[in-house]
PDB file of C-alpha atoms and ligand atoms in Angstrom:
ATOM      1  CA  UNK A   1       0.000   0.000   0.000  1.00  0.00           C
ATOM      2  CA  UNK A   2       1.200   3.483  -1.405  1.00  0.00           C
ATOM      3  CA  UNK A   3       0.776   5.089   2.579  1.00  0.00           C
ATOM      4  CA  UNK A   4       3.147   1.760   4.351  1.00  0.00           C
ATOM      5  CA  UNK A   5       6.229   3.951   4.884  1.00  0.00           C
ATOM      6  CA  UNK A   6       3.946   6.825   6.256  1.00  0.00           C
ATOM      7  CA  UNK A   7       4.159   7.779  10.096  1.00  0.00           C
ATOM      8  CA  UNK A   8       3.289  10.951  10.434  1.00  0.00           C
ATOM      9  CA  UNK A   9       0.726  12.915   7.993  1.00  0.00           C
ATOM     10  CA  UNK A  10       0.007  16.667   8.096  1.00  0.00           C
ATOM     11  CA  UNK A  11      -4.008  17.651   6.780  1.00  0.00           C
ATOM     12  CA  UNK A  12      -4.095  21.323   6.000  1.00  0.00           C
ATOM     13  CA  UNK A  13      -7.703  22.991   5.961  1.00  0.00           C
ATOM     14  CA  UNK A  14      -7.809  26.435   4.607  1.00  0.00           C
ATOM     15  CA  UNK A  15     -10.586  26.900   6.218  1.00  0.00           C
ATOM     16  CA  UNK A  16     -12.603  24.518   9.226  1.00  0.00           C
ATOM     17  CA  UNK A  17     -14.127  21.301   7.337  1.00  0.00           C
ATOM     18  CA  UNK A  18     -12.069  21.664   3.822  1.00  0.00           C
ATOM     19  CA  UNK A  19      -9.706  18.851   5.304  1.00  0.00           C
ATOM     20  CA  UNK A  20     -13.395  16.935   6.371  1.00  0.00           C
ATOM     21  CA  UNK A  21     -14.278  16.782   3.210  1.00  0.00           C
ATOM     22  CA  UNK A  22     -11.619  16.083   0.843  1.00  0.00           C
ATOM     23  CA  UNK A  23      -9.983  13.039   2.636  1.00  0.00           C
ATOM     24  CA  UNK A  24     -12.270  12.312   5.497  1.00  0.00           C
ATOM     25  CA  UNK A  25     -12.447   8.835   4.895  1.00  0.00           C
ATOM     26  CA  UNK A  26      -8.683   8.520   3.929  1.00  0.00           C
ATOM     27  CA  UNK A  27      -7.782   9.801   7.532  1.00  0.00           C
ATOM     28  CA  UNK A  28      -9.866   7.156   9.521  1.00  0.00           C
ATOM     29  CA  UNK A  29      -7.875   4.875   7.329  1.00  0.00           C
ATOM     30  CA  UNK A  30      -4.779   6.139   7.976  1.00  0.00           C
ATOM     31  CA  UNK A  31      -5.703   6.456  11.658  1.00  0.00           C
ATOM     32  CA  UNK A  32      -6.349   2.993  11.897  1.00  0.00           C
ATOM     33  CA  UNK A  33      -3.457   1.820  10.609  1.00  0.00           C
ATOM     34  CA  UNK A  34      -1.450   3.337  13.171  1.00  0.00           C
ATOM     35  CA  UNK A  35      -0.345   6.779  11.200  1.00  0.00           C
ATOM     36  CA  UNK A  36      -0.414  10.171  13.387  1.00  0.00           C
ATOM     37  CA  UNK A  37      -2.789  12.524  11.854  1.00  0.00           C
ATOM     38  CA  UNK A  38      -2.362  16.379  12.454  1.00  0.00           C
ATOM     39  CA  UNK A  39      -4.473  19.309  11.380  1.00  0.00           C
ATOM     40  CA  UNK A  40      -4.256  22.675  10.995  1.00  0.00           C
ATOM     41  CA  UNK A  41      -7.381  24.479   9.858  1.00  0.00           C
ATOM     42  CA  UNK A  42      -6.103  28.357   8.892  1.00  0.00           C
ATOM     43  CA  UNK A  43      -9.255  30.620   9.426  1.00  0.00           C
ATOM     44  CA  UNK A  44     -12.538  29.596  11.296  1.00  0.00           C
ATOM     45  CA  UNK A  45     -13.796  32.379   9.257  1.00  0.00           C
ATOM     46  CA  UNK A  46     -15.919  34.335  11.926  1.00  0.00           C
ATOM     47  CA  UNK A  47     -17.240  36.747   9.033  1.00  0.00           C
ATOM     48  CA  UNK A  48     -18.880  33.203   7.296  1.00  0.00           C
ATOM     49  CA  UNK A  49     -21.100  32.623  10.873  1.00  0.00           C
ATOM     50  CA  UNK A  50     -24.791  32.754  10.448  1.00  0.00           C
ATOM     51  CA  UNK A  51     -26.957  34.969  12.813  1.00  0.00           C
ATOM     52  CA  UNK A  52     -27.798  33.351  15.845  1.00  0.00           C
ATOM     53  CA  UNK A  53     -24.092  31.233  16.295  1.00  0.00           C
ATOM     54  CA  UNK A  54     -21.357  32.745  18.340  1.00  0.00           C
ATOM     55  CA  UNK A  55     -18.433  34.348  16.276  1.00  0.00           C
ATOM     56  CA  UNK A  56     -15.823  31.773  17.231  1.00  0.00           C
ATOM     57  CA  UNK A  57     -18.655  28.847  16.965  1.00  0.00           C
ATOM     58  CA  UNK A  58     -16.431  27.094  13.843  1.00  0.00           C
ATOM     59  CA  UNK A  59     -13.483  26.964  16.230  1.00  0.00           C
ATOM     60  CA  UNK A  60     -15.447  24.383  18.592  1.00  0.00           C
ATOM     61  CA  UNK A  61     -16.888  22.760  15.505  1.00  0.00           C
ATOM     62  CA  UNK A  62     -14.094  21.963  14.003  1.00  0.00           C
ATOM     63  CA  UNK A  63     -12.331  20.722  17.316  1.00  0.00           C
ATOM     64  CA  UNK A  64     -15.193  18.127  17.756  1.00  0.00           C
ATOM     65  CA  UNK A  65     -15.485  16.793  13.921  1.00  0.00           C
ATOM     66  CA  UNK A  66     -11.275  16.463  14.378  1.00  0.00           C
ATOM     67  CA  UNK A  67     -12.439  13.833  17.515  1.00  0.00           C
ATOM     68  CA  UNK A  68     -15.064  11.956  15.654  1.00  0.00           C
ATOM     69  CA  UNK A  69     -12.661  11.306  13.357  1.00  0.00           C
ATOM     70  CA  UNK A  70     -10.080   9.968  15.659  1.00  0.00           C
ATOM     71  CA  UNK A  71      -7.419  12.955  15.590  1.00  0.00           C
ATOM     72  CA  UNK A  72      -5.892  13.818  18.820  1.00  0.00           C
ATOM     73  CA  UNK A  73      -7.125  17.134  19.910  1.00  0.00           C
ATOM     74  CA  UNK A  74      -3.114  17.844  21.103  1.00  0.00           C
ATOM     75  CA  UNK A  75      -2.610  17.609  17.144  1.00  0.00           C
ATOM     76  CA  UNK A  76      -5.471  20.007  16.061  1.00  0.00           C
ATOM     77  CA  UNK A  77      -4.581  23.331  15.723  1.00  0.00           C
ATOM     78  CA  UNK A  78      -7.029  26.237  14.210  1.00  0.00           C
ATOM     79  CA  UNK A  79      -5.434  29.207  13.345  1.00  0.00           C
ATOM     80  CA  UNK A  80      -7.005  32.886  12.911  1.00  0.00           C
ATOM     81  CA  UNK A  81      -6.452  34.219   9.555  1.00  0.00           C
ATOM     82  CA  UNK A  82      -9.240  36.195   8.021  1.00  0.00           C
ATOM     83  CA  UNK A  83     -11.160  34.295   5.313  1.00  0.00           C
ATOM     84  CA  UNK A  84     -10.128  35.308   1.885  1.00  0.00           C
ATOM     85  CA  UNK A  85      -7.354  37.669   2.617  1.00  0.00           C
ATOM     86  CA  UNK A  86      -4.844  34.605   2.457  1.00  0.00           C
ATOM     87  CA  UNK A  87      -3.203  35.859  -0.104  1.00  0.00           C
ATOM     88  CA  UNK A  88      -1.980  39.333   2.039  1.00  0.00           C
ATOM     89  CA  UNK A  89      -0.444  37.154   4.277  1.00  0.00           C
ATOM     90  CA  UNK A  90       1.383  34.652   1.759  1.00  0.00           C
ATOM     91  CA  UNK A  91       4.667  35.141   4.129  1.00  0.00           C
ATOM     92  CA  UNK A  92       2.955  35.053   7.202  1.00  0.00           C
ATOM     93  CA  UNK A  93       1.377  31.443   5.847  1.00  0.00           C
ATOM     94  CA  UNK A  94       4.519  30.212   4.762  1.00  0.00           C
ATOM     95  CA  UNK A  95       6.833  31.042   8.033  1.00  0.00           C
ATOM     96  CA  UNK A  96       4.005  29.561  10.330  1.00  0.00           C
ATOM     97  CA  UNK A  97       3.694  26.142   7.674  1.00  0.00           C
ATOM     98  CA  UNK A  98       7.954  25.805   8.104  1.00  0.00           C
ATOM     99  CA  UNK A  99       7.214  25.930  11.974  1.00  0.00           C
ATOM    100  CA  UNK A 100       4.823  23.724  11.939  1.00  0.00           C
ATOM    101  CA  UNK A 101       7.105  21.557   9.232  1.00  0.00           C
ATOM    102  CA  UNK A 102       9.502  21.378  11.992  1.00  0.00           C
ATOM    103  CA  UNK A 103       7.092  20.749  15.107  1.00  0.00           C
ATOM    104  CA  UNK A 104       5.661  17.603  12.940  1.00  0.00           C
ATOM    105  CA  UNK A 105       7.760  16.125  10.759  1.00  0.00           C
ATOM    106  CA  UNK A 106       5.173  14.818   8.306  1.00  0.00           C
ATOM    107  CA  UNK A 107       5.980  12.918   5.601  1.00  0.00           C
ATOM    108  CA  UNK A 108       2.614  13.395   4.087  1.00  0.00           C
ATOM    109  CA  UNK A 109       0.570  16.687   3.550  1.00  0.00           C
ATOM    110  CA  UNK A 110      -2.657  16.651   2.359  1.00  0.00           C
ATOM    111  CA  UNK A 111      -3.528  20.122   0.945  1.00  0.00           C
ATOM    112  CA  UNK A 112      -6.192  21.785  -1.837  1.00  0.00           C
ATOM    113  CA  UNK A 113      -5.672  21.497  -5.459  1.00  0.00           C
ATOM    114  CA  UNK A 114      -3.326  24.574  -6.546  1.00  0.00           C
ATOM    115  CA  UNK A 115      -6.083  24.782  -9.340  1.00  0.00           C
ATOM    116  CA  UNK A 116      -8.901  25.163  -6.871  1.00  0.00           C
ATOM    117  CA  UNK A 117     -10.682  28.385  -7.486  1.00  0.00           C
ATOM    118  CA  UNK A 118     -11.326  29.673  -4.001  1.00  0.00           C
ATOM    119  CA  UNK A 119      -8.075  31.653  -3.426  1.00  0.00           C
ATOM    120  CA  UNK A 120      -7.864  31.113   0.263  1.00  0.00           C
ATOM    121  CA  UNK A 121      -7.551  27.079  -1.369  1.00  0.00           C
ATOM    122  CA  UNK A 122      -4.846  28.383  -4.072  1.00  0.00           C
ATOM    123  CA  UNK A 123      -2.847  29.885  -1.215  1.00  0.00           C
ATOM    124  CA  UNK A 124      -2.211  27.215   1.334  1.00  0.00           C
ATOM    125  CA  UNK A 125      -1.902  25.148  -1.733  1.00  0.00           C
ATOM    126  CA  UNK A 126       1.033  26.741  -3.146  1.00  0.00           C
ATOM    127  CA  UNK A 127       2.362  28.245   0.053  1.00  0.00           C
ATOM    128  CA  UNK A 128       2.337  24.521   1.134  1.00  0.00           C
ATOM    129  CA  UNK A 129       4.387  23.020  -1.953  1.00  0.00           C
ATOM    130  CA  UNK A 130       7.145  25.968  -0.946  1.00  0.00           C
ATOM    131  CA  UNK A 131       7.185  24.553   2.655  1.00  0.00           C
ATOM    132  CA  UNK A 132       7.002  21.144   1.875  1.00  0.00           C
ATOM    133  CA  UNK A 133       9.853  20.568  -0.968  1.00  0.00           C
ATOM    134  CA  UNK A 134      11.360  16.695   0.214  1.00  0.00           C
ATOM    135  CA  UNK A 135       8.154  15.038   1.448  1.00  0.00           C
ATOM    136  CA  UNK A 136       5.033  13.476  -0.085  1.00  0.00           C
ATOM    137  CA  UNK A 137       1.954  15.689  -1.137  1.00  0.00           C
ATOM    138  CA  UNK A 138      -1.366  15.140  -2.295  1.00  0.00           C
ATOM    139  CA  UNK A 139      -4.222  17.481  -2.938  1.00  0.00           C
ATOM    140  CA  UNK A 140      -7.594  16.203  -2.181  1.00  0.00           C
ATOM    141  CA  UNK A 141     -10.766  16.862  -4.130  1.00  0.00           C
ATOM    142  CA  UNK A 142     -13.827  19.686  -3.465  1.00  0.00           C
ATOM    143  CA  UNK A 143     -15.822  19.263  -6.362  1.00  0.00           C
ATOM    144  CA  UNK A 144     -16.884  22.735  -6.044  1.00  0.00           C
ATOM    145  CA  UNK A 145     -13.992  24.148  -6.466  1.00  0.00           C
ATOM    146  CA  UNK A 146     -11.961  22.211  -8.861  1.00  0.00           C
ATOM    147  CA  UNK A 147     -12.912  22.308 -12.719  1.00  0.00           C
ATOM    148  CA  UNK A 148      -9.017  21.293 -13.465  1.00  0.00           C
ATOM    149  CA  UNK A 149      -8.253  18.090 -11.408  1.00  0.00           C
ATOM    150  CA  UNK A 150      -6.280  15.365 -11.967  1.00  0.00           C
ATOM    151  CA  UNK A 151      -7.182  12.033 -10.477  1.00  0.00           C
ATOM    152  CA  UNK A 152      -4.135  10.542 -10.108  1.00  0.00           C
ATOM    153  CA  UNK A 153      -4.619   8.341  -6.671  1.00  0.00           C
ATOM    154  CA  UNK A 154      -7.702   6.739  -5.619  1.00  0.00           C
ATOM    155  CA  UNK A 155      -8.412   5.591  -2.260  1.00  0.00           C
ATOM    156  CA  UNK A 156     -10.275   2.929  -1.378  1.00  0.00           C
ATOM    157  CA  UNK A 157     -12.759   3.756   1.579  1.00  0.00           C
ATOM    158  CA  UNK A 158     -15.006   1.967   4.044  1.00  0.00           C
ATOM    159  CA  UNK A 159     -18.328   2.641   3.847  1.00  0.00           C
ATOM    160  CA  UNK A 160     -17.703   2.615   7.944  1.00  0.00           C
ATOM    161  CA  UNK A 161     -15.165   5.485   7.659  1.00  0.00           C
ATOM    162  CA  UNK A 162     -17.807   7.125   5.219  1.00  0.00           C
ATOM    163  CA  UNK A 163     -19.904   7.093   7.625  1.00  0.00           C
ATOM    164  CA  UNK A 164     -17.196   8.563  10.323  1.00  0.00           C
ATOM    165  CA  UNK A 165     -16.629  11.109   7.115  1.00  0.00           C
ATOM    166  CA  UNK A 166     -20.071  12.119   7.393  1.00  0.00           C
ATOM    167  CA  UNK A 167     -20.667  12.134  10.897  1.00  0.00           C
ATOM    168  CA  UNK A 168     -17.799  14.478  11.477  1.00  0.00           C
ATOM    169  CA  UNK A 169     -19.213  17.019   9.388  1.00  0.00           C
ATOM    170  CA  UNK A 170     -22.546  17.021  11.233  1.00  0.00           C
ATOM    171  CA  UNK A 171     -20.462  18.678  13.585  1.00  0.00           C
ATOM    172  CA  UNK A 172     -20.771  21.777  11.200  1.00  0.00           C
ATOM    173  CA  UNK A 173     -24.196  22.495  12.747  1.00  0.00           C
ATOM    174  CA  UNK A 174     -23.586  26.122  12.213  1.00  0.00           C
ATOM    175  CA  UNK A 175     -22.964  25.525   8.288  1.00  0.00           C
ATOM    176  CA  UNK A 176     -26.032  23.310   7.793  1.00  0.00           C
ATOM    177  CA  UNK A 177     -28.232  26.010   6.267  1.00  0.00           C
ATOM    178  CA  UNK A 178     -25.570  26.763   3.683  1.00  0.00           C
ATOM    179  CA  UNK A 179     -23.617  23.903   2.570  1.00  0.00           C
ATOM    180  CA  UNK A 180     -26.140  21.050   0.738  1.00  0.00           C
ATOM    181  CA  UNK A 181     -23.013  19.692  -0.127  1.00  0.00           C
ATOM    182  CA  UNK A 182     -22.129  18.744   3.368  1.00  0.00           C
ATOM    183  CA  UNK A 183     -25.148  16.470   2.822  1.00  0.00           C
ATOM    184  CA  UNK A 184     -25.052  12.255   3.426  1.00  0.00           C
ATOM    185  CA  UNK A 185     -26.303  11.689   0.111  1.00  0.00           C
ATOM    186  CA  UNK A 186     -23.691  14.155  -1.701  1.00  0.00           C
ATOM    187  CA  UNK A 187     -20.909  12.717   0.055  1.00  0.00           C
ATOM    188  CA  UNK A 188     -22.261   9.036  -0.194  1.00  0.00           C
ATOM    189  CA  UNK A 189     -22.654   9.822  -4.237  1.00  0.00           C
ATOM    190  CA  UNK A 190     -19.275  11.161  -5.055  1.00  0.00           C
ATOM    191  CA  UNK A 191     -17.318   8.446  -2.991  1.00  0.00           C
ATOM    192  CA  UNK A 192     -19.727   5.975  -5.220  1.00  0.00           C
ATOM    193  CA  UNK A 193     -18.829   7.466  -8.350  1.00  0.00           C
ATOM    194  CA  UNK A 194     -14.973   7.603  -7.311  1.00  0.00           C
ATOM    195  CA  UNK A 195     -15.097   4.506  -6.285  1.00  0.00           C
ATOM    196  CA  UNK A 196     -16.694   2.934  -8.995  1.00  0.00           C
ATOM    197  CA  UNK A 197     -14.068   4.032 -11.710  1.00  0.00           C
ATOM    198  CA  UNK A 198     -11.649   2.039 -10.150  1.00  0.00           C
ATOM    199  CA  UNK A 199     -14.120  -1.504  -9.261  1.00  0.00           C
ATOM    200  CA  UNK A 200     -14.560  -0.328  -5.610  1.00  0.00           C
ATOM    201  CA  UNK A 201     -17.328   0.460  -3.838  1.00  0.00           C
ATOM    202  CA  UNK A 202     -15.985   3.913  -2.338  1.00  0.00           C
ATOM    203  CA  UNK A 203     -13.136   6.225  -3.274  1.00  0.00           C
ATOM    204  CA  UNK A 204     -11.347   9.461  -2.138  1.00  0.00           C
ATOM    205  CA  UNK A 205      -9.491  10.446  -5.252  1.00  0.00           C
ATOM    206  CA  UNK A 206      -6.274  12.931  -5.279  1.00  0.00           C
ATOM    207  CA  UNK A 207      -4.052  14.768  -7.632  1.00  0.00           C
ATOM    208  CA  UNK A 208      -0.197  13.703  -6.897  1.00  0.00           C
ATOM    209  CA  UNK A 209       1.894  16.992  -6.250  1.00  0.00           C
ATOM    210  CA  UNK A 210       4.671  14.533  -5.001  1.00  0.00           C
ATOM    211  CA  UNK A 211       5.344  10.848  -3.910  1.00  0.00           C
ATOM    212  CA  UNK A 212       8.635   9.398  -2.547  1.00  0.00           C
ATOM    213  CA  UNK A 213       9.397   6.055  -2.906  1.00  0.00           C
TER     214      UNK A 213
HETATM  215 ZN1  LIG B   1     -12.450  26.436   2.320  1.00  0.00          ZN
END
């Protein structure tokens, strides 16, 4: 299996739930085979809060779908950038990803697709390849985003780690109103589809910036 020689891998989350989404499933796999997962989620983008939820509500959210899907809340960090100004603070991103390099260790990132559209995504992407020359990196998909992806790696999934995929992001109670793409079905679908272009039942796919052998 392409993840054997992985110990220790790194999922960065422009914003809370991006890293949810795009390889949910993948890290209750890799959790269960024994790999340490870490995650750093870059804005919980207080000005994206519905009426009615506290400012800092995504913080908590995102602290509780990180346990349901077996991270250690010591390796969960969520930082405060404001949402869609990543690209002001390129440097700022970059110096706090080469201290975080350091603190870790990973030898696998998981980041957006450099061709993702939202430029918050397009930041960390590309920030991230700078910080993370010598180790393995894959970009994981958001449908929504991505009209240029390549699917170079498919994972097989679960449906139980679906399922831990899923229930994770029912943490996002504050988000429920606007994202229909957090929905069961959605996710159930495009793992189906994914999954089925390879003779599985369920797939995460990625795009390959770099794998080690
Ligand atoms: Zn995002």
């Amino acid at each position: 299996m392409i993840f054997n020689s992985i110990k220790r891998a790194l999922v960065l989350a422009p914003h809370t739930d991006d890293g949810e989404f795009g390889c949910g499933a993948t890290i209750d796999k890799l959790i269960k085979s024994g790999v340490e997962v870490y995650y750093i989620a870059f804005s919980y983008c207080e000005e994206s809060v519905p009426e009615g939820f506290a400012p800092d509500v995504l913080k908590h959210e995102a602290k509780r779908a990180t346990k349901k899907l077996g991270i250690n809340s010591e390796n969960v960090f969520v930082l405060d950038y404001k949402v869609r100004y990543f690209s002001y603070k390129r440097q700022e991103i970059l110096e706090d990803l080469i201290v975080y390099r350091r603190k870790i260790n990973p030898d696998l990132i998981f980041i957006p697709s450099v061709n993702d559209v939202h430029q918050d995504h397009a930041t960390i992407a590309n920030e991230a390849i700078r910080a993370f020359k010598n180790r393995n990196i894959l970009s994981y998909e958001l449908p929504w985003n991505n009209f240029k992806f390549s699917m170079d790696l498919f994972v097989e999934a679960e449906e139980s780690s679906l399922d831990i995929k899923i229930d994770a992001l029912k943490e996002y109670e504050s988000q429920v109103a606007i994202r229909g793409y957090a929905s069961e079905e959605f996710i159930k679908s495009l793992a189906r589809v994914r999954g089925t272009q390879v003779g599985k039942d369920f797939a995460e796919v990625f795009e390959v910036v770099r794998l080690i052998n």
